Amino acid sequence: MPRVARCAGMSLAELLACLAILAVLAATAWPSFSALLARQAVDQAADRLAASLALARSTAMARRIEVTLQPLDGQPGLDRGWQLLAGSGPDATPLAVVEPAASCLRVALRQTGRDSHTMRFTAVGYSRSEQGGFQAATFALSCRGAQRQVRLGAQGRIRLCTPGRDSDCDAADGPEPP
């Protein structure tokens, strides 16, 4: 009589032990993974904001028109995204729309001259206030404790910095983490 080969496999107890170990490892790694995702979301949003500011400035100079960075239609701030508009008034045309994917993202804008969520670039590429003076701004981005700043100088220089890591990047400028 031929011998029947027996299938080797895992018992139910071994499978449950493996699942328990995996669950403990996943629970241990989750806080680090969550912090990594928040840092990545803030870094990506800061890079996109810096690119939007650079695009607004270069478009204003190239086309000799006013370009405005402002919140999306119907939004009070820049948390859900922003848009670039070429021209002014009702005939302004959209240049770009940016909607960051992170729902935890908070964007606070501090600027000289006024309390607003709008940046205006003149035809020479300078950011200007409504009164006509130079305007500098700091955009503080945060998500679950991760922070980054985008700083715009009055003559258009854009700089990214990280509070706590860069010595001249003030953490007090940023919004409270959610």
PDB file of C-alpha atoms in Angstrom:
ATOM      1  CA  MET A   1       0.000   0.000   0.000  1.00  0.00           C
ATOM      2  CA  PRO A   2       1.428   3.364  -1.020  1.00  0.00           C
ATOM      3  CA  ARG A   3       2.116   5.862   1.629  1.00  0.00           C
ATOM      4  CA  VAL A   4      -0.007   9.077   1.483  1.00  0.00           C
ATOM      5  CA  ALA A   5       2.001  12.223   1.922  1.00  0.00           C
ATOM      6  CA  ARG A   6       0.739  14.387   4.684  1.00  0.00           C
ATOM      7  CA  CYS A   7       0.511  18.147   4.037  1.00  0.00           C
ATOM      8  CA  ALA A   8       2.628  20.124   6.411  1.00  0.00           C
ATOM      9  CA  GLY A   9       1.154  23.412   7.504  1.00  0.00           C
ATOM     10  CA  MET A  10       0.597  25.665  10.454  1.00  0.00           C
ATOM     11  CA  SER A  11      -1.693  24.789  13.280  1.00  0.00           C
ATOM     12  CA  LEU A  12      -4.339  27.231  14.439  1.00  0.00           C
ATOM     13  CA  ALA A  13      -2.336  27.973  17.594  1.00  0.00           C
ATOM     14  CA  GLU A  14       0.777  28.856  15.579  1.00  0.00           C
ATOM     15  CA  LEU A  15      -1.233  31.106  13.281  1.00  0.00           C
ATOM     16  CA  LEU A  16      -2.822  32.949  16.224  1.00  0.00           C
ATOM     17  CA  ALA A  17       0.587  33.391  17.880  1.00  0.00           C
ATOM     18  CA  CYS A  18       1.975  34.937  14.671  1.00  0.00           C
ATOM     19  CA  LEU A  19      -1.006  37.277  14.392  1.00  0.00           C
ATOM     20  CA  ALA A  20      -0.607  38.363  18.030  1.00  0.00           C
ATOM     21  CA  ILE A  21       3.074  39.156  17.473  1.00  0.00           C
ATOM     22  CA  LEU A  22       2.250  41.127  14.317  1.00  0.00           C
ATOM     23  CA  ALA A  23      -0.448  43.083  16.178  1.00  0.00           C
ATOM     24  CA  VAL A  24       1.997  44.037  18.951  1.00  0.00           C
ATOM     25  CA  LEU A  25       4.621  45.130  16.407  1.00  0.00           C
ATOM     26  CA  ALA A  26       2.062  47.177  14.453  1.00  0.00           C
ATOM     27  CA  ALA A  27       0.782  48.873  17.616  1.00  0.00           C
ATOM     28  CA  THR A  28       4.353  49.722  18.608  1.00  0.00           C
ATOM     29  CA  ALA A  29       5.214  51.163  15.189  1.00  0.00           C
ATOM     30  CA  TRP A  30       2.004  53.190  14.665  1.00  0.00           C
ATOM     31  CA  PRO A  31       3.049  56.393  16.523  1.00  0.00           C
ATOM     32  CA  SER A  32       6.309  56.601  14.573  1.00  0.00           C
ATOM     33  CA  PHE A  33       4.525  55.911  11.313  1.00  0.00           C
ATOM     34  CA  SER A  34       1.862  58.532  12.079  1.00  0.00           C
ATOM     35  CA  ALA A  35       4.541  61.135  12.870  1.00  0.00           C
ATOM     36  CA  LEU A  36       6.333  60.254   9.631  1.00  0.00           C
ATOM     37  CA  LEU A  37       3.126  60.750   7.628  1.00  0.00           C
ATOM     38  CA  ALA A  38       2.456  64.107   9.311  1.00  0.00           C
ATOM     39  CA  ARG A  39       6.020  65.310   8.644  1.00  0.00           C
ATOM     40  CA  GLN A  40       5.759  64.202   5.022  1.00  0.00           C
ATOM     41  CA  ALA A  41       2.400  65.999   4.589  1.00  0.00           C
ATOM     42  CA  VAL A  42       3.802  69.244   6.033  1.00  0.00           C
ATOM     43  CA  ASP A  43       6.978  69.022   3.933  1.00  0.00           C
ATOM     44  CA  GLN A  44       4.983  68.408   0.762  1.00  0.00           C
ATOM     45  CA  ALA A  45       2.543  71.252   1.471  1.00  0.00           C
ATOM     46  CA  ALA A  46       5.436  73.640   2.283  1.00  0.00           C
ATOM     47  CA  ASP A  47       7.188  72.717  -0.965  1.00  0.00           C
ATOM     48  CA  ARG A  48       3.972  73.232  -2.951  1.00  0.00           C
ATOM     49  CA  LEU A  49       3.349  76.591  -1.247  1.00  0.00           C
ATOM     50  CA  ALA A  50       6.906  77.759  -1.982  1.00  0.00           C
ATOM     51  CA  ALA A  51       6.492  76.660  -5.611  1.00  0.00           C
ATOM     52  CA  SER A  52       3.159  78.518  -5.808  1.00  0.00           C
ATOM     53  CA  LEU A  53       4.766  81.696  -4.470  1.00  0.00           C
ATOM     54  CA  ALA A  54       7.632  81.382  -6.963  1.00  0.00           C
ATOM     55  CA  LEU A  55       5.153  80.803  -9.808  1.00  0.00           C
ATOM     56  CA  ALA A  56       3.090  83.812  -8.745  1.00  0.00           C
ATOM     57  CA  ARG A  57       6.155  86.052  -8.647  1.00  0.00           C
ATOM     58  CA  SER A  58       7.626  84.871 -11.959  1.00  0.00           C
ATOM     59  CA  THR A  59       4.251  85.061 -13.731  1.00  0.00           C
ATOM     60  CA  ALA A  60       3.694  88.594 -12.438  1.00  0.00           C
ATOM     61  CA  MET A  61       7.073  89.690 -13.801  1.00  0.00           C
ATOM     62  CA  ALA A  62       6.833  87.800 -17.106  1.00  0.00           C
ATOM     63  CA  ARG A  63       3.313  88.933 -17.987  1.00  0.00           C
ATOM     64  CA  ARG A  64       3.540  92.336 -16.284  1.00  0.00           C
ATOM     65  CA  ILE A  65       0.285  91.746 -14.421  1.00  0.00           C
ATOM     66  CA  GLU A  66      -0.805  91.442 -10.819  1.00  0.00           C
ATOM     67  CA  VAL A  67      -0.944  87.869  -9.502  1.00  0.00           C
ATOM     68  CA  THR A  68      -2.751  86.945  -6.281  1.00  0.00           C
ATOM     69  CA  LEU A  69      -2.375  83.897  -4.048  1.00  0.00           C
ATOM     70  CA  GLN A  70      -5.582  83.444  -2.078  1.00  0.00           C
ATOM     71  CA  PRO A  71      -7.678  80.738  -0.362  1.00  0.00           C
ATOM     72  CA  LEU A  72      -9.905  78.508  -2.464  1.00  0.00           C
ATOM     73  CA  ASP A  73     -13.365  79.902  -3.171  1.00  0.00           C
ATOM     74  CA  GLY A  74     -15.579  79.661  -0.103  1.00  0.00           C
ATOM     75  CA  GLN A  75     -12.692  78.903   2.298  1.00  0.00           C
ATOM     76  CA  PRO A  76     -11.739  81.308   5.102  1.00  0.00           C
ATOM     77  CA  GLY A  77      -8.037  80.343   5.112  1.00  0.00           C
ATOM     78  CA  LEU A  78      -5.342  78.376   3.341  1.00  0.00           C
ATOM     79  CA  ASP A  79      -5.837  75.106   5.279  1.00  0.00           C
ATOM     80  CA  ARG A  80      -7.814  73.391   2.498  1.00  0.00           C
ATOM     81  CA  GLY A  81      -5.737  74.851  -0.345  1.00  0.00           C
ATOM     82  CA  TRP A  82      -5.041  77.960  -2.365  1.00  0.00           C
ATOM     83  CA  GLN A  83      -5.295  79.338  -5.866  1.00  0.00           C
ATOM     84  CA  LEU A  84      -3.297  81.704  -8.028  1.00  0.00           C
ATOM     85  CA  LEU A  85      -5.231  84.320  -9.983  1.00  0.00           C
ATOM     86  CA  ALA A  86      -3.756  86.412 -12.800  1.00  0.00           C
ATOM     87  CA  GLY A  87      -5.135  89.906 -13.066  1.00  0.00           C
ATOM     88  CA  SER A  88      -7.466  91.615 -10.639  1.00  0.00           C
ATOM     89  CA  GLY A  89     -11.151  92.045 -10.128  1.00  0.00           C
ATOM     90  CA  PRO A  90     -13.894  89.935 -11.689  1.00  0.00           C
ATOM     91  CA  ASP A  91     -11.908  89.209 -14.864  1.00  0.00           C
ATOM     92  CA  ALA A  92      -9.034  87.502 -12.978  1.00  0.00           C
ATOM     93  CA  THR A  93      -8.125  84.156 -14.534  1.00  0.00           C
ATOM     94  CA  PRO A  94      -7.000  81.122 -12.499  1.00  0.00           C
ATOM     95  CA  LEU A  95      -3.384  80.075 -13.016  1.00  0.00           C
ATOM     96  CA  ALA A  96      -3.190  77.185 -10.556  1.00  0.00           C
ATOM     97  CA  VAL A  97      -5.190  75.480  -7.822  1.00  0.00           C
ATOM     98  CA  VAL A  98      -3.454  73.537  -5.043  1.00  0.00           C
ATOM     99  CA  GLU A  99      -5.374  71.263  -2.678  1.00  0.00           C
ATOM    100  CA  PRO A 100      -3.141  69.480  -0.140  1.00  0.00           C
ATOM    101  CA  ALA A 101      -4.303  65.951   0.654  1.00  0.00           C
ATOM    102  CA  ALA A 102      -3.700  66.064   4.421  1.00  0.00           C
ATOM    103  CA  SER A 103      -6.859  66.845   6.370  1.00  0.00           C
ATOM    104  CA  CYS A 104      -4.833  67.724   9.488  1.00  0.00           C
ATOM    105  CA  LEU A 105      -2.898  70.491   7.691  1.00  0.00           C
ATOM    106  CA  ARG A 106      -3.107  73.981   9.207  1.00  0.00           C
ATOM    107  CA  VAL A 107      -1.658  77.042   7.470  1.00  0.00           C
ATOM    108  CA  ALA A 108      -1.298  80.303   9.373  1.00  0.00           C
ATOM    109  CA  LEU A 109      -0.204  83.461   7.572  1.00  0.00           C
ATOM    110  CA  ARG A 110       1.558  86.334   9.316  1.00  0.00           C
ATOM    111  CA  GLN A 111       2.365  89.310   7.153  1.00  0.00           C
ATOM    112  CA  THR A 112       3.174  92.975   7.405  1.00  0.00           C
ATOM    113  CA  GLY A 113       0.572  95.549   6.537  1.00  0.00           C
ATOM    114  CA  ARG A 114      -2.722  93.714   7.025  1.00  0.00           C
ATOM    115  CA  ASP A 115      -4.531  90.738   8.526  1.00  0.00           C
ATOM    116  CA  SER A 116      -5.511  88.652   5.513  1.00  0.00           C
ATOM    117  CA  HIS A 117      -4.985  85.272   3.842  1.00  0.00           C
ATOM    118  CA  THR A 118      -4.063  86.826   0.500  1.00  0.00           C
ATOM    119  CA  MET A 119      -0.692  87.651  -1.070  1.00  0.00           C
ATOM    120  CA  ARG A 120      -0.479  90.048  -4.022  1.00  0.00           C
ATOM    121  CA  PHE A 121       2.478  90.256  -6.410  1.00  0.00           C
ATOM    122  CA  THR A 122       2.879  93.338  -8.600  1.00  0.00           C
ATOM    123  CA  ALA A 123       4.159  93.407 -12.169  1.00  0.00           C
ATOM    124  CA  VAL A 124       7.741  93.884 -10.932  1.00  0.00           C
ATOM    125  CA  GLY A 125       7.542  90.758  -8.750  1.00  0.00           C
ATOM    126  CA  TYR A 126       7.363  92.375  -5.323  1.00  0.00           C
ATOM    127  CA  SER A 127       4.715  91.434  -2.807  1.00  0.00           C
ATOM    128  CA  ARG A 128       2.754  94.536  -1.920  1.00  0.00           C
ATOM    129  CA  SER A 129       0.213  95.505   0.718  1.00  0.00           C
ATOM    130  CA  GLU A 130      -3.038  97.258  -0.090  1.00  0.00           C
ATOM    131  CA  GLN A 131      -1.396 100.518   1.004  1.00  0.00           C
ATOM    132  CA  GLY A 132       1.382  99.998  -1.573  1.00  0.00           C
ATOM    133  CA  GLY A 133       4.273  99.175   0.763  1.00  0.00           C
ATOM    134  CA  PHE A 134       6.521  96.136   0.632  1.00  0.00           C
ATOM    135  CA  GLN A 135       5.046  93.083   2.270  1.00  0.00           C
ATOM    136  CA  ALA A 136       6.879  90.234   3.969  1.00  0.00           C
ATOM    137  CA  ALA A 137       5.093  87.107   5.131  1.00  0.00           C
ATOM    138  CA  THR A 138       5.595  83.909   7.106  1.00  0.00           C
ATOM    139  CA  PHE A 139       3.411  80.905   6.345  1.00  0.00           C
ATOM    140  CA  ALA A 140       3.461  78.466   9.286  1.00  0.00           C
ATOM    141  CA  LEU A 141       2.314  74.954   8.345  1.00  0.00           C
ATOM    142  CA  SER A 142       1.565  72.231  10.901  1.00  0.00           C
ATOM    143  CA  CYS A 143       0.004  68.779  11.113  1.00  0.00           C
ATOM    144  CA  ARG A 144      -0.094  66.693  14.312  1.00  0.00           C
ATOM    145  CA  GLY A 145       3.009  68.321  15.785  1.00  0.00           C
ATOM    146  CA  ALA A 146       5.088  68.478  12.596  1.00  0.00           C
ATOM    147  CA  GLN A 147       5.899  72.081  11.640  1.00  0.00           C
ATOM    148  CA  ARG A 148       7.473  73.912   8.728  1.00  0.00           C
ATOM    149  CA  GLN A 149       7.617  77.562   7.692  1.00  0.00           C
ATOM    150  CA  VAL A 150       7.696  79.250   4.311  1.00  0.00           C
ATOM    151  CA  ARG A 151       9.082  82.763   4.563  1.00  0.00           C
ATOM    152  CA  LEU A 152       8.633  85.354   1.852  1.00  0.00           C
ATOM    153  CA  GLY A 153      10.844  88.431   1.939  1.00  0.00           C
ATOM    154  CA  ALA A 154       9.560  91.811   0.821  1.00  0.00           C
ATOM    155  CA  GLN A 155      11.586  91.624  -2.407  1.00  0.00           C
ATOM    156  CA  GLY A 156      10.376  88.105  -3.209  1.00  0.00           C
ATOM    157  CA  ARG A 157      12.997  85.804  -1.662  1.00  0.00           C
ATOM    158  CA  ILE A 158      11.421  82.500  -0.572  1.00  0.00           C
ATOM    159  CA  ARG A 159      12.928  80.431   2.225  1.00  0.00           C
ATOM    160  CA  LEU A 160      11.802  77.211   3.899  1.00  0.00           C
ATOM    161  CA  CYS A 161      12.777  76.413   7.483  1.00  0.00           C
ATOM    162  CA  THR A 162      11.874  73.973  10.239  1.00  0.00           C
ATOM    163  CA  PRO A 163      11.231  75.201  13.812  1.00  0.00           C
ATOM    164  CA  GLY A 164      13.487  73.464  16.298  1.00  0.00           C
ATOM    165  CA  ARG A 165      15.982  72.406  13.632  1.00  0.00           C
ATOM    166  CA  ASP A 166      16.915  75.731  12.014  1.00  0.00           C
ATOM    167  CA  SER A 167      18.292  78.285  14.471  1.00  0.00           C
ATOM    168  CA  ASP A 168      16.578  81.313  12.907  1.00  0.00           C
ATOM    169  CA  CYS A 169      13.180  79.632  12.515  1.00  0.00           C
ATOM    170  CA  ASP A 170      10.928  80.694  15.383  1.00  0.00           C
ATOM    171  CA  ALA A 171       8.468  78.043  16.589  1.00  0.00           C
ATOM    172  CA  ALA A 172       6.246  80.730  18.126  1.00  0.00           C
ATOM    173  CA  ASP A 173       5.213  81.822  14.620  1.00  0.00           C
ATOM    174  CA  GLY A 174       3.361  78.580  13.920  1.00  0.00           C
ATOM    175  CA  PRO A 175      -0.202  77.603  14.691  1.00  0.00           C
ATOM    176  CA  GLU A 176      -0.933  75.233  17.515  1.00  0.00           C
ATOM    177  CA  PRO A 177      -0.770  71.623  16.351  1.00  0.00           C
ATOM    178  CA  PRO A 178      -4.186  69.975  16.108  1.00  0.00           C
TER     179      PRO A 178
END
